[in-house]
């Protein structure tokens, strides 16, 4: 297929672009490079450096390519920052995506895969979390994802757009070529590895009195190549139908387990600084991905925490300065 990947220079998008090209799709990446990296894009993909909200450039791009489907990774990703700057998040995460959907309809592109997030659930009432669980985002980032999810069925009703929203839990790990290089880095595994590399003095661990086995938060880490693989399956599904799926490992790992495993993988002592809980951090976030397994035939391949961290460590050691160095 001829595909447009918005945000394909980012962490998850860049891995997906590799898999799409390996599956013989033709890929164009539309990215501002505001947080993505030119060097993360497979050279076989075409790059158009532009903001998805730039109507002139977007129309020119859609007019000159016969895209059959769009995969959307664009937007800002920091939940904490979104509380301080809600307008920035709604403008990019909702405004950008709606601008794209409107242009897709105008150019007759009828298949769409959307990066949603576990952040739509907010504080879960039960774990593992299924897609039918109540959605109560606790920050504008999660709300922005939910707003797009809610808009999609209306486009389907009006124009027949088929769409799959994928609610990822914690993306983690790396492939041989691509890894995580967010600036600033707020995700636990790359932050832990930065301590191991001597780039941070210690790791701040937020909260030690959660009702979990060791008192620290428990999260579901899903390997980035498994996430990418789900997008290919979701694209196939949009030929026939629309859907909404959680993507997670289905297993929870505590913050302390992550640190302990990273110590074993890296051989570094990784100093920890205990901090108070952060507001809005639930004790447990664990996905049920049964629906994705059943409907899409998705099966996460890299499920052991040690393997996930080892893949990230391999990439970070080879790229201590990320894509910039
Ligand atoms: N990383 C995670 O653990 C995680 C979890 C749940 C959901 N998600 C969602 O998955 C998507 C990808 O996450 P990621 O970690 O790869 O993020 P990322 O920041 O690495 O990638 C996002 C990409 O979008 C680009 N972008 C942002 N605004 C744009 C715009 N207006 N026009 C064009 N390009 C734009 C950025 O330059 C970047 O390359 C995001 O939408 C994020 O909300 C990520």
PDB file of C-alpha atoms in Angstrom, residues 16-142:
ATOM      1  CA  UNK A  16       6.758   0.976  12.414  1.00  0.00           C
ATOM      2  CA  UNK A  17       8.187   2.583   9.273  1.00  0.00           C
ATOM      3  CA  UNK A  18      10.913  -0.095   9.225  1.00  0.00           C
ATOM      4  CA  UNK A  19       8.310  -2.856   9.496  1.00  0.00           C
ATOM      5  CA  UNK A  20       6.049  -1.297   6.847  1.00  0.00           C
ATOM      6  CA  UNK A  21       8.948  -1.064   4.393  1.00  0.00           C
ATOM      7  CA  UNK A  22       9.981  -4.643   5.180  1.00  0.00           C
ATOM      8  CA  UNK A  23       6.408  -5.656   4.302  1.00  0.00           C
ATOM      9  CA  UNK A  24       6.806  -3.920   0.903  1.00  0.00           C
ATOM     10  CA  UNK A  25       4.635  -0.886   1.571  1.00  0.00           C
ATOM     11  CA  UNK A  26       5.604   2.499   0.150  1.00  0.00           C
ATOM     12  CA  UNK A  27       6.023   4.978   2.982  1.00  0.00           C
ATOM     13  CA  UNK A  28       6.019   8.766   3.261  1.00  0.00           C
ATOM     14  CA  UNK A  29       6.745  10.295   6.670  1.00  0.00           C
ATOM     15  CA  UNK A  30       5.220  13.653   7.554  1.00  0.00           C
ATOM     16  CA  UNK A  31       6.964  15.048  10.625  1.00  0.00           C
ATOM     17  CA  UNK A  32       7.943  18.458  11.977  1.00  0.00           C
ATOM     18  CA  UNK A  33      10.934  16.829  13.697  1.00  0.00           C
ATOM     19  CA  UNK A  34       9.842  18.798  16.778  1.00  0.00           C
ATOM     20  CA  UNK A  35      10.566  15.720  18.861  1.00  0.00           C
ATOM     21  CA  UNK A  36      11.464  13.142  16.228  1.00  0.00           C
ATOM     22  CA  UNK A  37      14.808  12.697  14.501  1.00  0.00           C
ATOM     23  CA  UNK A  38      15.785  12.701  10.859  1.00  0.00           C
ATOM     24  CA  UNK A  39      18.267   9.906  11.552  1.00  0.00           C
ATOM     25  CA  UNK A  40      15.492   7.728  12.971  1.00  0.00           C
ATOM     26  CA  UNK A  41      13.796   7.540   9.570  1.00  0.00           C
ATOM     27  CA  UNK A  42      14.601   4.608   7.356  1.00  0.00           C
ATOM     28  CA  UNK A  43      16.277   6.074   4.220  1.00  0.00           C
ATOM     29  CA  UNK A  44      13.876   4.110   2.010  1.00  0.00           C
ATOM     30  CA  UNK A  45      11.008   6.257   3.279  1.00  0.00           C
ATOM     31  CA  UNK A  46      10.281   9.697   1.860  1.00  0.00           C
ATOM     32  CA  UNK A  47      10.381  12.518   4.444  1.00  0.00           C
ATOM     33  CA  UNK A  48       8.221  15.616   4.183  1.00  0.00           C
ATOM     34  CA  UNK A  49       9.214  17.958   6.987  1.00  0.00           C
ATOM     35  CA  UNK A  50       6.092  19.911   7.835  1.00  0.00           C
ATOM     36  CA  UNK A  51       3.477  20.403  10.509  1.00  0.00           C
ATOM     37  CA  UNK A  52       0.318  18.396   9.938  1.00  0.00           C
ATOM     38  CA  UNK A  53      -1.588  21.590  10.744  1.00  0.00           C
ATOM     39  CA  UNK A  54      -0.016  23.387   7.775  1.00  0.00           C
ATOM     40  CA  UNK A  55      -2.988  23.152   5.451  1.00  0.00           C
ATOM     41  CA  UNK A  56      -1.137  24.225   2.309  1.00  0.00           C
ATOM     42  CA  UNK A  57       1.639  21.652   2.703  1.00  0.00           C
ATOM     43  CA  UNK A  58      -0.767  18.914   3.753  1.00  0.00           C
ATOM     44  CA  UNK A  59      -3.044  19.473   0.761  1.00  0.00           C
ATOM     45  CA  UNK A  60      -0.055  19.561  -1.579  1.00  0.00           C
ATOM     46  CA  UNK A  61       1.179  16.265  -0.154  1.00  0.00           C
ATOM     47  CA  UNK A  62      -2.172  14.496  -0.369  1.00  0.00           C
ATOM     48  CA  UNK A  63      -2.810  15.841  -3.855  1.00  0.00           C
ATOM     49  CA  UNK A  64       0.530  14.565  -5.150  1.00  0.00           C
ATOM     50  CA  UNK A  65       0.423  11.045  -3.620  1.00  0.00           C
ATOM     51  CA  UNK A  66      -2.328   8.474  -3.835  1.00  0.00           C
ATOM     52  CA  UNK A  67      -2.240   7.411  -0.209  1.00  0.00           C
ATOM     53  CA  UNK A  68      -4.476   4.487   0.661  1.00  0.00           C
ATOM     54  CA  UNK A  69      -4.153   4.802   4.437  1.00  0.00           C
ATOM     55  CA  UNK A  70      -2.652   6.991   7.165  1.00  0.00           C
ATOM     56  CA  UNK A  71      -0.994   5.996  10.438  1.00  0.00           C
ATOM     57  CA  UNK A  72      -0.941   8.793  13.006  1.00  0.00           C
ATOM     58  CA  UNK A  73       1.760   9.086  15.705  1.00  0.00           C
ATOM     59  CA  UNK A  74       1.878  12.888  15.806  1.00  0.00           C
ATOM     60  CA  UNK A  75       1.352  15.075  18.831  1.00  0.00           C
ATOM     61  CA  UNK A  76       2.953  15.853  22.169  1.00  0.00           C
ATOM     62  CA  UNK A  77       3.357  13.088  24.708  1.00  0.00           C
ATOM     63  CA  UNK A  78       4.104  14.448  28.187  1.00  0.00           C
ATOM     64  CA  UNK A  79       1.156  14.024  30.516  1.00  0.00           C
ATOM     65  CA  UNK A  80       2.609  16.281  33.247  1.00  0.00           C
ATOM     66  CA  UNK A  81       3.386  19.092  30.805  1.00  0.00           C
ATOM     67  CA  UNK A  82      -0.139  18.850  29.384  1.00  0.00           C
ATOM     68  CA  UNK A  83      -1.584  19.888  32.772  1.00  0.00           C
ATOM     69  CA  UNK A  84       0.463  23.093  32.618  1.00  0.00           C
ATOM     70  CA  UNK A  85      -0.142  23.753  28.903  1.00  0.00           C
ATOM     71  CA  UNK A  86      -3.534  22.262  27.996  1.00  0.00           C
ATOM     72  CA  UNK A  87      -4.001  24.577  25.008  1.00  0.00           C
ATOM     73  CA  UNK A  88      -0.780  23.409  23.409  1.00  0.00           C
ATOM     74  CA  UNK A  89      -1.862  19.791  23.757  1.00  0.00           C
ATOM     75  CA  UNK A  90      -5.382  20.265  22.466  1.00  0.00           C
ATOM     76  CA  UNK A  91      -4.140  22.386  19.553  1.00  0.00           C
ATOM     77  CA  UNK A  92      -1.599  19.804  18.385  1.00  0.00           C
ATOM     78  CA  UNK A  93      -3.026  16.461  19.509  1.00  0.00           C
ATOM     79  CA  UNK A  94      -6.637  17.205  18.641  1.00  0.00           C
ATOM     80  CA  UNK A  95      -6.311  20.088  16.151  1.00  0.00           C
ATOM     81  CA  UNK A  96      -3.533  18.359  14.185  1.00  0.00           C
ATOM     82  CA  UNK A  97      -5.391  15.104  13.937  1.00  0.00           C
ATOM     83  CA  UNK A  98      -8.688  16.732  12.971  1.00  0.00           C
ATOM     84  CA  UNK A  99      -6.925  18.786  10.275  1.00  0.00           C
ATOM     85  CA  UNK A 100      -5.540  15.557   8.889  1.00  0.00           C
ATOM     86  CA  UNK A 101      -8.865  13.712   9.008  1.00  0.00           C
ATOM     87  CA  UNK A 102     -10.592  16.563   7.184  1.00  0.00           C
ATOM     88  CA  UNK A 103      -7.951  16.513   4.472  1.00  0.00           C
ATOM     89  CA  UNK A 104      -8.159  12.707   4.227  1.00  0.00           C
ATOM     90  CA  UNK A 105     -11.902  12.929   3.637  1.00  0.00           C
ATOM     91  CA  UNK A 106     -11.386  15.646   1.012  1.00  0.00           C
ATOM     92  CA  UNK A 107      -8.883  13.429  -0.843  1.00  0.00           C
ATOM     93  CA  UNK A 108     -10.894  10.231  -0.460  1.00  0.00           C
ATOM     94  CA  UNK A 109      -8.476   8.415   1.863  1.00  0.00           C
ATOM     95  CA  UNK A 110     -10.594   6.044   3.900  1.00  0.00           C
ATOM     96  CA  UNK A 111      -8.293   4.096   6.257  1.00  0.00           C
ATOM     97  CA  UNK A 112      -6.768   5.398   9.482  1.00  0.00           C
ATOM     98  CA  UNK A 113      -4.781   3.989  12.426  1.00  0.00           C
ATOM     99  CA  UNK A 114      -4.504   6.181  15.513  1.00  0.00           C
ATOM    100  CA  UNK A 115      -2.015   6.162  18.441  1.00  0.00           C
ATOM    101  CA  UNK A 116      -4.175   6.440  21.492  1.00  0.00           C
ATOM    102  CA  UNK A 117      -3.047   5.764  25.029  1.00  0.00           C
ATOM    103  CA  UNK A 118      -3.797   4.035  28.320  1.00  0.00           C
ATOM    104  CA  UNK A 119      -3.996   7.624  29.622  1.00  0.00           C
ATOM    105  CA  UNK A 120      -7.659   7.659  28.514  1.00  0.00           C
ATOM    106  CA  UNK A 121      -8.493   5.432  31.505  1.00  0.00           C
ATOM    107  CA  UNK A 122      -7.084   7.698  34.225  1.00  0.00           C
ATOM    108  CA  UNK A 123      -7.294   5.954  37.611  1.00  0.00           C
ATOM    109  CA  UNK A 124      -8.489   2.422  36.790  1.00  0.00           C
ATOM    110  CA  UNK A 125     -11.241   0.829  38.850  1.00  0.00           C
ATOM    111  CA  UNK A 126      -9.977  -2.704  38.125  1.00  0.00           C
ATOM    112  CA  UNK A 127      -6.942  -4.401  36.558  1.00  0.00           C
ATOM    113  CA  UNK A 128      -6.248  -5.798  34.053  1.00  0.00           C
ATOM    114  CA  UNK A 129      -7.942  -2.944  32.195  1.00  0.00           C
ATOM    115  CA  UNK A 130     -10.243  -3.922  29.347  1.00  0.00           C
ATOM    116  CA  UNK A 131     -11.462  -1.627  26.560  1.00  0.00           C
ATOM    117  CA  UNK A 132     -14.888  -1.452  28.233  1.00  0.00           C
ATOM    118  CA  UNK A 133     -13.476   0.059  31.430  1.00  0.00           C
ATOM    119  CA  UNK A 134     -14.637   3.599  32.257  1.00  0.00           C
ATOM    120  CA  UNK A 135     -12.595   6.372  30.641  1.00  0.00           C
ATOM    121  CA  UNK A 136     -11.761   9.281  32.951  1.00  0.00           C
ATOM    122  CA  UNK A 137      -8.524  10.932  31.832  1.00  0.00           C
ATOM    123  CA  UNK A 138      -6.728  12.784  34.602  1.00  0.00           C
ATOM    124  CA  UNK A 139      -4.759  15.109  32.320  1.00  0.00           C
ATOM    125  CA  UNK A 140      -5.249  16.988  29.024  1.00  0.00           C
ATOM    126  CA  UNK A 141      -2.939  14.550  27.256  1.00  0.00           C
ATOM    127  CA  UNK A 142      -5.297  11.637  27.963  1.00  0.00           C
TER     128      UNK A 142
END
